[in-house]
XYZ file of C-alpha atoms in Angstrom:
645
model
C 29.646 -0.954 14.205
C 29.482 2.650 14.944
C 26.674 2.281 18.161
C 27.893 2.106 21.518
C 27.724 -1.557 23.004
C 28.337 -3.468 26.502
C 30.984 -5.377 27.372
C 30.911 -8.825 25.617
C 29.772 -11.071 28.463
C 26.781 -9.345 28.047
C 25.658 -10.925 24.706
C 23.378 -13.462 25.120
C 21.758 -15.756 21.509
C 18.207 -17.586 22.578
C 18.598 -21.320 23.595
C 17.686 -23.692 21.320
C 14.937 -25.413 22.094
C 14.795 -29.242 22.207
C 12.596 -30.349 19.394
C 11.585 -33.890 18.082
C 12.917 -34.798 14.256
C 10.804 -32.955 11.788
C 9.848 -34.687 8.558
C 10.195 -32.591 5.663
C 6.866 -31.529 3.940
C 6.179 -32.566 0.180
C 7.127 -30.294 -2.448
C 4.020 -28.738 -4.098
C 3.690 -26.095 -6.641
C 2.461 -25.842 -10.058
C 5.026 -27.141 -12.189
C 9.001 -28.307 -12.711
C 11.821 -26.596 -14.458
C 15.330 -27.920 -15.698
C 14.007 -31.841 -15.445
C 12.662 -32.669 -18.418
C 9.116 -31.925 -18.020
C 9.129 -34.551 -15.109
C 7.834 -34.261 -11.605
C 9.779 -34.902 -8.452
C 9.070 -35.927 -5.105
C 11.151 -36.001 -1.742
C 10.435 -39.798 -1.800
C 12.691 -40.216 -5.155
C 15.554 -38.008 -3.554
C 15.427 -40.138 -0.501
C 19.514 -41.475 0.183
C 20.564 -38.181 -0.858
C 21.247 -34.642 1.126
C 18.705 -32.117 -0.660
C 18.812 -28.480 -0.246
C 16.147 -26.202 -0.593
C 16.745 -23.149 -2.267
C 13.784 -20.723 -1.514
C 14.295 -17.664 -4.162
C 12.695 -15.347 -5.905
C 14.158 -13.928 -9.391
C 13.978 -9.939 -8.251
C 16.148 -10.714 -4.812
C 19.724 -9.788 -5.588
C 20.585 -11.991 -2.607
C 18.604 -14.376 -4.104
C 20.962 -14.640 -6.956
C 24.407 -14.330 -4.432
C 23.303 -17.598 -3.062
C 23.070 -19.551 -6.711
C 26.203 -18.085 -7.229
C 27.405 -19.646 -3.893
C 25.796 -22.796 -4.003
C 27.868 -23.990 -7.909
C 31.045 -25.339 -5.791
C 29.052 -27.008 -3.397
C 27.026 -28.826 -6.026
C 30.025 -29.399 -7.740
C 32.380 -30.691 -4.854
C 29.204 -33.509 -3.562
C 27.313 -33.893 -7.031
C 26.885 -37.967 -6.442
C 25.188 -37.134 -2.982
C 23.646 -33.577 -2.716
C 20.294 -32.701 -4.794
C 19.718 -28.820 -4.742
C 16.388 -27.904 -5.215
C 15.250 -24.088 -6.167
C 11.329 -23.510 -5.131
C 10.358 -19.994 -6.806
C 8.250 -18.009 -4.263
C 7.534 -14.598 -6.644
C 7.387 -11.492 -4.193
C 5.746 -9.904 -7.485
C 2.697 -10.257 -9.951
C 5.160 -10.926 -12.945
C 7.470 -13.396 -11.208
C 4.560 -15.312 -10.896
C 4.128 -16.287 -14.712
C 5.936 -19.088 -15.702
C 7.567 -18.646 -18.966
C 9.194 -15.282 -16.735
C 10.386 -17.820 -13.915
C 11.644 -20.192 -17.018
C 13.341 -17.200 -18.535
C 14.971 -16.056 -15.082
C 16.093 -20.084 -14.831
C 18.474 -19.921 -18.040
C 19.350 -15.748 -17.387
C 20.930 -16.839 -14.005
C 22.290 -19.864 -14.880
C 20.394 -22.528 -12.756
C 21.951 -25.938 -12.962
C 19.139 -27.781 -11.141
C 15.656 -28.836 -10.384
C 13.077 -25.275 -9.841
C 9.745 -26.151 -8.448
C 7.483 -23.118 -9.820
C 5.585 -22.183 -7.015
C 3.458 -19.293 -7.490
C 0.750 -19.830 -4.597
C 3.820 -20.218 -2.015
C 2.288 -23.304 -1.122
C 5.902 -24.972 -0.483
C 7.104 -21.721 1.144
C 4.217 -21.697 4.010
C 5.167 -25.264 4.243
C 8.039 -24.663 5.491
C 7.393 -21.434 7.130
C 9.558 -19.438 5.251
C 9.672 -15.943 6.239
C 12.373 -14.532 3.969
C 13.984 -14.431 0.733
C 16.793 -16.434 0.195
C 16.228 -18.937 2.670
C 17.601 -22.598 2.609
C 16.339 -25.833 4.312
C 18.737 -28.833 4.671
C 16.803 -32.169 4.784
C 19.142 -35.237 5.438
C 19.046 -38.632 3.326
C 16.438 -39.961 5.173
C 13.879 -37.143 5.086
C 14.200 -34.583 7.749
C 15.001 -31.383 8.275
C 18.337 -30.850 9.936
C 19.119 -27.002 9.129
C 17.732 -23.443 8.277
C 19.361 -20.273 7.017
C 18.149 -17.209 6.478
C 19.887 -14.754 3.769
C 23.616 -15.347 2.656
C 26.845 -16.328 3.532
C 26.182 -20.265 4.576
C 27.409 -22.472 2.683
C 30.629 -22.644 4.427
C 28.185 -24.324 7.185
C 26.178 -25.928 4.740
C 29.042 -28.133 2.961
C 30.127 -29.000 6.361
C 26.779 -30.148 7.628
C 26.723 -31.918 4.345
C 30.225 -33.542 5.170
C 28.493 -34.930 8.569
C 25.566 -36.150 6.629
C 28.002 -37.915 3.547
C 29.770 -39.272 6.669
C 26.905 -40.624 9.248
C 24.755 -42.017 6.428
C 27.448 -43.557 4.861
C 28.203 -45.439 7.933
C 24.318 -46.100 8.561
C 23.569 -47.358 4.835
C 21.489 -44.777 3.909
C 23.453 -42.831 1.734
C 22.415 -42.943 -2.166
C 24.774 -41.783 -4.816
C 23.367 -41.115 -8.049
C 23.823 -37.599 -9.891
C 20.822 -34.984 -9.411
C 18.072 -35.273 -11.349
C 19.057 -31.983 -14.168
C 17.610 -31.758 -17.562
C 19.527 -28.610 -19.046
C 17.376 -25.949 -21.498
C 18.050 -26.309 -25.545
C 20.455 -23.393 -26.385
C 19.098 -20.550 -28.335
C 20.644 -18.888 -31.228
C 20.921 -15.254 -31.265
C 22.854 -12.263 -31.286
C 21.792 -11.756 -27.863
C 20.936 -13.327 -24.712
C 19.011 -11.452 -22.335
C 21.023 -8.266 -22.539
C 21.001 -5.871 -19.889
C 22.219 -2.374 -20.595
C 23.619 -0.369 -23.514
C 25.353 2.276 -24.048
C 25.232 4.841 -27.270
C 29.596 5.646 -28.636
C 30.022 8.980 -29.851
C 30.442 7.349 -33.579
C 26.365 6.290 -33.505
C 27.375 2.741 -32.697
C 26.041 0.795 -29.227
C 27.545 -1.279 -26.425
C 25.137 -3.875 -25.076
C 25.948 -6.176 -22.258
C 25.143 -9.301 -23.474
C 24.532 -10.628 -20.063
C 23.938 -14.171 -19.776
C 26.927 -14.787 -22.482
C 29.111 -12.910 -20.182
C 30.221 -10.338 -23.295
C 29.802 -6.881 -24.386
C 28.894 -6.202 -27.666
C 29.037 -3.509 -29.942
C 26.064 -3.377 -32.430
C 26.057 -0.805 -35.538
C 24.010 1.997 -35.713
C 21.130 -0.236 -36.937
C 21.015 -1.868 -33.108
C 20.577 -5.234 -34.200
C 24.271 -6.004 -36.738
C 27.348 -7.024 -34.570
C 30.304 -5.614 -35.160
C 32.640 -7.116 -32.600
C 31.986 -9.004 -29.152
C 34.372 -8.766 -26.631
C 34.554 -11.629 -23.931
C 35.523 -15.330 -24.452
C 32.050 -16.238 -23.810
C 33.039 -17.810 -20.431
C 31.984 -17.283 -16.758
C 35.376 -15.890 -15.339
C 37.105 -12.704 -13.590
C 40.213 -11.838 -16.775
C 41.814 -8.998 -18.021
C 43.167 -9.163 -21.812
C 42.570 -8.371 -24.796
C 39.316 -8.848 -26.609
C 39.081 -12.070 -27.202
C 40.488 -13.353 -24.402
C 39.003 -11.123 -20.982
C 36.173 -12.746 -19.132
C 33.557 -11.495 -17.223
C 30.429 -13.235 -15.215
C 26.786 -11.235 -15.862
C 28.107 -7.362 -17.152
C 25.558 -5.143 -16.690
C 26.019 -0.969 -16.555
C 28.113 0.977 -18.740
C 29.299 4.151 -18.608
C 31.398 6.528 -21.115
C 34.009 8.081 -19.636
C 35.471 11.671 -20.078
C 38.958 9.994 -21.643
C 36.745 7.887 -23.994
C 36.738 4.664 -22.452
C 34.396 2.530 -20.902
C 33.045 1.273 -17.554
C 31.573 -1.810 -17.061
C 29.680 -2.916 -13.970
C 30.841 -6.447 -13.758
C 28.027 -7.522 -11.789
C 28.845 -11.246 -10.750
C 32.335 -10.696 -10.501
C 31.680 -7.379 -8.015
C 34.205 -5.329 -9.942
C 34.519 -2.608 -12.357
C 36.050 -3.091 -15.593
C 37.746 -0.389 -17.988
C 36.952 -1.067 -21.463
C 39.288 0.691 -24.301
C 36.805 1.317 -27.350
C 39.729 1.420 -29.801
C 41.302 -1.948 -29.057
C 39.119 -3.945 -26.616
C 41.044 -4.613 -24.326
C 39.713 -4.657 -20.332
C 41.507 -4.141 -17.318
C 40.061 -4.082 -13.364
C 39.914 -0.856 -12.177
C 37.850 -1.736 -9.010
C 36.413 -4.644 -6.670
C 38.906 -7.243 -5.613
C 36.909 -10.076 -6.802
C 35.019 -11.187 -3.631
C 32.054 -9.969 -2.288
C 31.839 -6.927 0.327
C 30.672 -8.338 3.878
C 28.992 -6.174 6.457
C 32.434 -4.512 8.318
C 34.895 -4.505 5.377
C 36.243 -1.249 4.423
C 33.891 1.234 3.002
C 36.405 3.204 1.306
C 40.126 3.615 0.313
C 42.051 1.965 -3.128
C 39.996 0.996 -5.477
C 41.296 -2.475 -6.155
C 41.768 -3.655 -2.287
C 38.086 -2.674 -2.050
C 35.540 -5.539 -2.303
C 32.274 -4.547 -3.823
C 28.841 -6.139 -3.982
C 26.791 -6.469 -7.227
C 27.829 -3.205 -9.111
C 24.511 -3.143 -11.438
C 24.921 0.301 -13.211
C 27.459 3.390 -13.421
C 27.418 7.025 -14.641
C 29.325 9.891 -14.278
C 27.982 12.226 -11.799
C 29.386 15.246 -10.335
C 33.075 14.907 -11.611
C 33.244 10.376 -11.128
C 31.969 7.771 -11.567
C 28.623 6.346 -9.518
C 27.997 2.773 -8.870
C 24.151 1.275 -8.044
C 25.711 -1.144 -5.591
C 22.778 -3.419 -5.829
C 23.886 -5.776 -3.364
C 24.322 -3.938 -0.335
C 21.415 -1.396 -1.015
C 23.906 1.490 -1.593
C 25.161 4.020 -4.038
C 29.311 3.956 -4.084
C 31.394 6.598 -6.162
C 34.694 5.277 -7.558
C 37.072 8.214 -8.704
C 39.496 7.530 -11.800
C 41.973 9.603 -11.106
C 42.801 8.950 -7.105
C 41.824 4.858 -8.083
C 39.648 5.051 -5.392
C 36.380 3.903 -4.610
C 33.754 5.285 -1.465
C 30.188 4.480 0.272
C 28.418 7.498 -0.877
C 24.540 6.903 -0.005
C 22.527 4.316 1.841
C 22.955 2.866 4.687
C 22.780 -1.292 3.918
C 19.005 -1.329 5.269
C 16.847 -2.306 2.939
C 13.944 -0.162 1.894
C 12.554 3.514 1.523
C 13.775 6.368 3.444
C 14.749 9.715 2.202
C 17.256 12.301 3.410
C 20.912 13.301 3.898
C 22.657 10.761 1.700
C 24.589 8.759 4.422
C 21.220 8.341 6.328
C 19.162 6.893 3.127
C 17.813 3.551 2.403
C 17.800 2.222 -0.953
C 16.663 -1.273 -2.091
C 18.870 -2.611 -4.400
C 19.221 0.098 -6.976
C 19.600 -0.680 -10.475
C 19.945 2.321 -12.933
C 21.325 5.461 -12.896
C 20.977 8.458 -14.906
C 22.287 12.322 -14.945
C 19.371 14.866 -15.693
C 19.849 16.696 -19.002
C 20.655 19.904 -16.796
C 23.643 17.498 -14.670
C 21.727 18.702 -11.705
C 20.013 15.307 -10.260
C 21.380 11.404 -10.634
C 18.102 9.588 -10.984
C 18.244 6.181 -9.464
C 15.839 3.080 -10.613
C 15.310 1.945 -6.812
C 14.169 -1.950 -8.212
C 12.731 -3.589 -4.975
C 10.830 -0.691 -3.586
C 9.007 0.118 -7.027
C 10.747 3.241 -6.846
C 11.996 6.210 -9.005
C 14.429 8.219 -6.971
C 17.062 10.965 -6.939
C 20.687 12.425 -5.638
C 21.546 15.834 -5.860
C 23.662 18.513 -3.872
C 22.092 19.564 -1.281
C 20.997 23.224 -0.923
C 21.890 25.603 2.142
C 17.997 25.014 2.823
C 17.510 21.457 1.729
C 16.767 18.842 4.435
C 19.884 18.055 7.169
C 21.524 20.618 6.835
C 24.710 18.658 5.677
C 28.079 20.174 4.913
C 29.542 21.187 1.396
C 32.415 18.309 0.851
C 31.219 16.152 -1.816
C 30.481 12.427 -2.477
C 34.439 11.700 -1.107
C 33.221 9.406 1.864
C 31.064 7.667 3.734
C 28.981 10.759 5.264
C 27.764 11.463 2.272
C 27.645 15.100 3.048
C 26.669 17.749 0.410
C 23.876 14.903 -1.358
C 20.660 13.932 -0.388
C 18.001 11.768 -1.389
C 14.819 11.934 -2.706
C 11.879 9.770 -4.002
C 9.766 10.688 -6.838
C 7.523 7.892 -7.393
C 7.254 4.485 -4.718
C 5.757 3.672 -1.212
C 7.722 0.835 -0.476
C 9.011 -2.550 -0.530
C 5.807 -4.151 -0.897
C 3.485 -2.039 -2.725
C 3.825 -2.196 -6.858
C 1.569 -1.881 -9.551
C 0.634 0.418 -12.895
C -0.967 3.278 -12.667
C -0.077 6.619 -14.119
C -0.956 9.780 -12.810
C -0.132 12.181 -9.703
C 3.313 10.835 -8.593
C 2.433 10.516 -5.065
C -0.432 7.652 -6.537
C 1.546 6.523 -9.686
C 2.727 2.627 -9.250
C 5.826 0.940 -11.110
C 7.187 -2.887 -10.816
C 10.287 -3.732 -10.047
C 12.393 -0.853 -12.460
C 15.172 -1.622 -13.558
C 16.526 1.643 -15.879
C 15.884 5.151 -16.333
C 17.117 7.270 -18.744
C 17.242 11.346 -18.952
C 15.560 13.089 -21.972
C 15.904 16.066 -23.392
C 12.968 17.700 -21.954
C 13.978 17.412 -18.587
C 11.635 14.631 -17.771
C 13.073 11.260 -17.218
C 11.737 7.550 -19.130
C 11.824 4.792 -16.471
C 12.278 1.111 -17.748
C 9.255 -0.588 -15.575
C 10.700 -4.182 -15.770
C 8.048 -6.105 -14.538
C 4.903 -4.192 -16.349
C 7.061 -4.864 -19.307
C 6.724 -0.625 -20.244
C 8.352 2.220 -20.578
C 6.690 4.878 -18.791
C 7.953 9.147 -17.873
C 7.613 11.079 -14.992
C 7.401 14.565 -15.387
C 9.092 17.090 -12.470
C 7.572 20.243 -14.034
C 3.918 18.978 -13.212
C 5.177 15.853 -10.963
C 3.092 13.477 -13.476
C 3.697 10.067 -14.505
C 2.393 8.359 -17.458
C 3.066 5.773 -20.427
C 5.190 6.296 -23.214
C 5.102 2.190 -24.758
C 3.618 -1.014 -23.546
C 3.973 -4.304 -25.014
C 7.539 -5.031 -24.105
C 9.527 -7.571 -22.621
C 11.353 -6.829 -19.311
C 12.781 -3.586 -20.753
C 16.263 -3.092 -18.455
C 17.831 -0.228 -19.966
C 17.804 2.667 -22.602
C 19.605 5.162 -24.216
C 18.771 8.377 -26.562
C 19.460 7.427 -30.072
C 22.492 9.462 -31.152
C 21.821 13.119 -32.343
C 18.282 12.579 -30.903
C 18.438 16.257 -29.076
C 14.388 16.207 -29.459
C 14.454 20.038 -31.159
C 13.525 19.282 -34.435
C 10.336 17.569 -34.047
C 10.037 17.249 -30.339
C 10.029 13.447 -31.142
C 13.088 11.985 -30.103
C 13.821 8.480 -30.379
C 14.820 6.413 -27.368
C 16.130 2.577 -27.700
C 15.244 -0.037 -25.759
C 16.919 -2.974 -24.572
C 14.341 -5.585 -24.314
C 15.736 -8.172 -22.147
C 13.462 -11.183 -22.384
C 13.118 -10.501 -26.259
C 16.964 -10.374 -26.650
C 17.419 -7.273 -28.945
C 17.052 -3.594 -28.885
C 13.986 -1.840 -29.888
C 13.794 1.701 -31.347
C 10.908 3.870 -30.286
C 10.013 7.544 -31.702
C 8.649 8.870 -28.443
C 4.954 9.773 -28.454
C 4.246 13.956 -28.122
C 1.266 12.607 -26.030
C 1.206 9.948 -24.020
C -0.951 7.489 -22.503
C -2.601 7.529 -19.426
C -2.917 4.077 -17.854
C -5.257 4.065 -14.953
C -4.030 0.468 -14.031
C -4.011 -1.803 -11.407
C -2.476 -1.811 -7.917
C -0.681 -4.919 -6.270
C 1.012 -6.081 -2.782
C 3.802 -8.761 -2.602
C 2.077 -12.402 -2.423
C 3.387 -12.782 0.788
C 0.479 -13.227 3.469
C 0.798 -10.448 6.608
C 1.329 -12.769 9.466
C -0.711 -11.841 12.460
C 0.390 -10.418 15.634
C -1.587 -9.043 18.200
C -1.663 -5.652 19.323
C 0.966 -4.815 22.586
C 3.755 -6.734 22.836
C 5.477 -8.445 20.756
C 8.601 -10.898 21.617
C 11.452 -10.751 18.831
C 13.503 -14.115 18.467
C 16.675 -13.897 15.909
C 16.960 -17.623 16.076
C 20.945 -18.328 15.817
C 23.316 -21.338 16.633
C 26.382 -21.277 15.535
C 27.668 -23.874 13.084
C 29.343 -27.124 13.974
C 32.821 -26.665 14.486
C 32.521 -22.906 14.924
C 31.979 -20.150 18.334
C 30.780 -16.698 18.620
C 33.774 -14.586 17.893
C 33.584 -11.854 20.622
C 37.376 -10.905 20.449
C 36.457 -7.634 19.354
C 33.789 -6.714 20.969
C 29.608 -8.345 20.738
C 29.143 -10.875 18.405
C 25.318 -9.901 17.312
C 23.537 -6.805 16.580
C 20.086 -6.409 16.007
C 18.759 -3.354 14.140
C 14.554 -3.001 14.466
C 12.141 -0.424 12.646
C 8.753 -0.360 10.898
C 6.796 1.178 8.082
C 5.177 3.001 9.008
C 6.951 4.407 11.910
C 4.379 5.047 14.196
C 3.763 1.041 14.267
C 6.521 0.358 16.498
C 5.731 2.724 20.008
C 8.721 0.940 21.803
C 11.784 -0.774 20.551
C 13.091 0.813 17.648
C 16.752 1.049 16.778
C 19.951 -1.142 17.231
C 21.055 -3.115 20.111
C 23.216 -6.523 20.943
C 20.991 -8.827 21.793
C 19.171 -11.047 19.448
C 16.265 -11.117 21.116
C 13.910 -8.352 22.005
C 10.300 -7.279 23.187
C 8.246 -4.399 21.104
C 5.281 -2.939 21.367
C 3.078 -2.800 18.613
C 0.323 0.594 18.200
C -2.869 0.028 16.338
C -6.224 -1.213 16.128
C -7.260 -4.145 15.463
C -6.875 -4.076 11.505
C -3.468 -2.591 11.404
C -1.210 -2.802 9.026
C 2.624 -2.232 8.448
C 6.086 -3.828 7.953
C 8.666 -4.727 10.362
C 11.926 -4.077 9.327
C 14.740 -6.419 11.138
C 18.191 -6.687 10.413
C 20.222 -9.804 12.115
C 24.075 -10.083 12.254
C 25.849 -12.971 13.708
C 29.981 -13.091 13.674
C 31.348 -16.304 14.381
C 34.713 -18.489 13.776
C 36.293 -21.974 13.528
C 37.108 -23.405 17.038
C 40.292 -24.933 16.045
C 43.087 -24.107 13.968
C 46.134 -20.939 14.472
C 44.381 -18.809 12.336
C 40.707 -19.816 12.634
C 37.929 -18.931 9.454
C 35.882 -16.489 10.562
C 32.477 -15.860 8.967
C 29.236 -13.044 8.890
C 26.099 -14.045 9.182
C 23.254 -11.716 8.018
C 20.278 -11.151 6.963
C 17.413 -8.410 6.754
C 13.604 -9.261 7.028
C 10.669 -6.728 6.118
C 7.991 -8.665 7.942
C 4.381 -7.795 7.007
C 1.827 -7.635 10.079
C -1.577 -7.332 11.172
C -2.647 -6.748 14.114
C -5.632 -8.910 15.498
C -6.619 -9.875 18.352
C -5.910 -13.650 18.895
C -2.608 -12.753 16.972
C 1.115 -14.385 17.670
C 2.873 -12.767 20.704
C 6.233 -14.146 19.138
C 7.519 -13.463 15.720
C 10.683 -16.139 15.636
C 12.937 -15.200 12.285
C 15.518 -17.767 12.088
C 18.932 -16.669 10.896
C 20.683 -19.934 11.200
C 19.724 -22.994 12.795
C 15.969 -24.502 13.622
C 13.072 -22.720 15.775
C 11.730 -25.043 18.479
């Protein structure tokens, strides 16, 4: 942590209150995925430890804590049930076949309750995404975590449980109710990027298969796939390397490939001629808030690398995970923080002061001067670029070689924030996207943006600072590339292909000379505002350690506690970072008011016992929406891990 902080004695974590044994609410939502069209109730899972997985398909943390939770159902499948209840943040997550879809795309390998009205979620009082409830084998609730990064404290709380219910009788083994989807044939299975080679062939990451493939010039016959097909971190040759979700790829200047191995938070070097991969960066694991931010490229962890290009002389990583944008340079083998901060949401400026939310594409304007950035969570279109002797911040001229960031800075074309989404073209400063997830440079100087979750492809203009339509009708569109030798001088129609995620294939379009103008709707996250009332406002980080485990405070405090709002005028006192996980605000406005707080929680803490004891993060960041009215809450509890009296 870079801010100044008291001694350690002076940390303090609220008290748990004492609180009577909660029974766990019904599960309620519209219908049930991955169980065979059949309905289940707590009642049936009674005997058994069930975990509730609240998630929504767009939250890359979302999808860190499936990817955490396999072991654990693995290691206690005869006594654990984990449940995933879909709460959709936006209008398209709240179909059904698009939740169904996201079910087999990520791999789920248990119950989903499809809840689109959030009707489980207030239930519970969720307040974030991911969050997970423990309830023990006889029906209550015995645990809460916000974010990532528990299960360490789950599987031992699920130890106790195997353990005291065992003893008591009430322990029922059975395996979890899972009825696995049909497989689908195909040449592809929800693909997510592609890449044109300089011989008119394409490289698709076939995603969910964990391949690459390389399609002829036709886009839809395969030439060669490269991957065994199987979930796994291996270099090799073609048939043999592994990978876990691929995503971006980027052509180097030496003719090989990137990959942005997205599960496996590494980059991979693909060799075109032979096929053979080899780890370039990432060391496997995912980064944790206060692991190196820099230095060689393999001892580096990295978080969700979801897209790469080559930018200014290396390579450029959307580091979806942590809400950043991280350069990794080829020739030192190094990799670097280059822009964002790790807050989550919409804030322009020098680079090393920005926040991004979880970008997802990348793209270099035709003139080199700008990497656009698909900025997925805040519906936003954004850009990098060097920054002039009178841009803003007056930065200094070294480039992206660190974390300051200096010489770049950030800027938003299109988006509001985390919570406001739609389509509707027009003025960019009114134009709405959902959820983009690619954006790719024409000719022309204007840029197409793959809006995911409006299932278009739409272009924003920087001459007149217009956005409109260019194709509707398609599914989840993720990435696209110019179709080689389409320059766009010849007929001023060039033609740009699609990868269609949802429909499996790519999709050639000829790129209207006029396009549509889409008037369109406007949307807000489903999430209710929760009402506060105006004045103060009492902040409580619920956090209690794990069983078994301490605050670690041998280097200093143990929590930090980061508070802002959107917009900024919201908050008139208590703003900015501190050690305490608890705090009073005051809250400006009449009654009416609207905004978002913006909290960010970290908890360090380690095993009690042992000569080299575990130690373990704990963190998570809440945008909060409020309202002020009078009659409103006077205490906004966010529980990070543990259970709010």
């Amino acid at each position: 942590m870079n801010d100044a902080a008291p001694a350690p004695s002076s940390v303090s974590v609220p008290e748990p209150r004492s609180r009577a044994r909660v029974r766990a609410p019904e599960l309620r939502g519209r219908s049930w995925i991955n169980t065979g069209g059949e309905e289940l109730s707590l009642a049936e899972l009674r005997g058994r430890t069930v975990i509730l997985d609240f998630w929504t398909f767009c939250c890359i943390n979302c999808l860190h804590v499936i990817d955490e939770l396999r072991e654990l159902e693995e290691r206690h499948k005869d006594t654990v049930v984990v449940v995933g209840v879909h709460s959709p943040k936006f209008v398209h997550e709240a179909e059904h076949a698009a939740v169904v879809d996201a079910v087999e795309r990520y791999g789920v390998a248990h119950p989903v309750l499809d809840d689109p009205e959030l009707a489980t979620w207030k239930q519970y009082a969720v307040r974030a995404w991911p969050t997970l409830v423990v309830i023990d084998p006889e029906g209550y609730v015995v645990a809460q975590h916000a974010g990532e990064g528990h299960v360490h404290a789950i599987e031992r709380r699920v130890t106790e449980l195997e353990a005291e219910h065992g003893a008591k009788g009430t322990l029922r083994r059975g395996r979890a109710p899972f009825t696995p989807p049909e497989p689908v044939a195909g040449e592809l299975r929800f693909p997510g990027k592609v890449l044109a080679l300089p011989g008119g062939t394409f490289l698709v990451s076939d995603t969910t298969r964990h391949q690459v493939v390389e399609l002829a010039a036709d886009g839809e016959t395969v030439l060669r796939r490269i991957g065994s097909g199987e979930r796994g971190l291996a270099d090799g040759a073609a048939e043999a390397v592994r990978f876990n979700e691929p995503q971006g790829l980027a052509l180097l200047p030496g003719g090989e490939v990137l990959v942005a191995d997205t599960v496996n938070h590494a980059l991979r070097r693909l060799d075109p001629a032979t096929g053979a991969v080899v780890t370039v960066a990432g060391t496997g694991a995912q980064w944790w808030q206060g692991a190196p931010t820099e230095g060689p490229a393999r001892e580096v962890a990295l978080s969700s690398p979801w897209d790469v290009a080559w930018f200014e002389g290396r390579v450029w990583v959307a580091m979806a995970g942590v809400h950043q944008l991280w350069t990794y340079d080829p020739e030192s083998g190094t990799v670097a923080a280059a822009a964002g901060t790790t807050n989550e949401g919409l804030v322009d400026g020098p680079a090393a002061e920005a926040w991004f939310a979880q970008p997802s594409g990348l793209a270099v304007a035709a003139d080199g001067s700008r990497l656009w950035v698909a900025d997925s969570e805040t519906s936003a279109l954004r850009w990098i670029e060097r920054e002039r002797a009178h841009g803003a911040g007056g930065a200094g001229s070294s480039g992206a070689d660190g974390r300051t960031g200096g010489g770049f800075v950030v800027r938003t074309a299109v988006g509001t924030g985390l919570f406001d989404f739609g389509h509707r073209d027009g003025p960019a400063d009114q134009a709405l996207l959902q959820h983009p997830l690619g954006v790719t440079a024409l000719p022309d100087g204007s840029v197409a943006v793959c809006d995911t979750y409006n299932h278009a492809l739409r272009r924003y203009d920087p001459a007149t600072g217009e956005v409109s339509t260019l194709a509707t009708e398609l599914r989840e569109p993720s990435g696209a590339v110019l179709a080689p030798g389409a320059s766009g001088e010849a007929d001023g129609a060039p033609e740009i292909v699609v990868v269609e995620s949802a429909r499996h294939r790519l999709t050639g379009l000829r790129l209207p000379e006029d396009a549509v103008r889409v008037e369109g709707v406007a949307h807000r996250t489903q999430r209710a505002a929760t009402e506060v009332a105006p004045g103060a406002l009492r902040l409580d980080v619920v956090f209690q350690a794990p069983a078994g485990q301490k605050l670690d405070t041998r280097y200093g405090p143990a929590t930090r506690l980061v508070v802002s709002s959107t917009p900024p005028e919201l908050l008139a006192e208590g703003e900015g970072p501190g050690t305490e996980l608890h705090r009073e605000v005051r809250l400006s406005g009449t009654e009416g008011t609207e905004g978002v707080l913006h909290v960010s929680a970290m908890a360090a803490s380690c095993d009690e016992e042992g000569e080299y004891p575990a130690c373990h993060m704990h963190q998570q960041d809440w945008g909060v929406p409020v309202r002020l009215t009078a009659g409103g809450a006077d205490r906004l509890p966010l529980v990070l891990a543990g259970l709010d009296g």
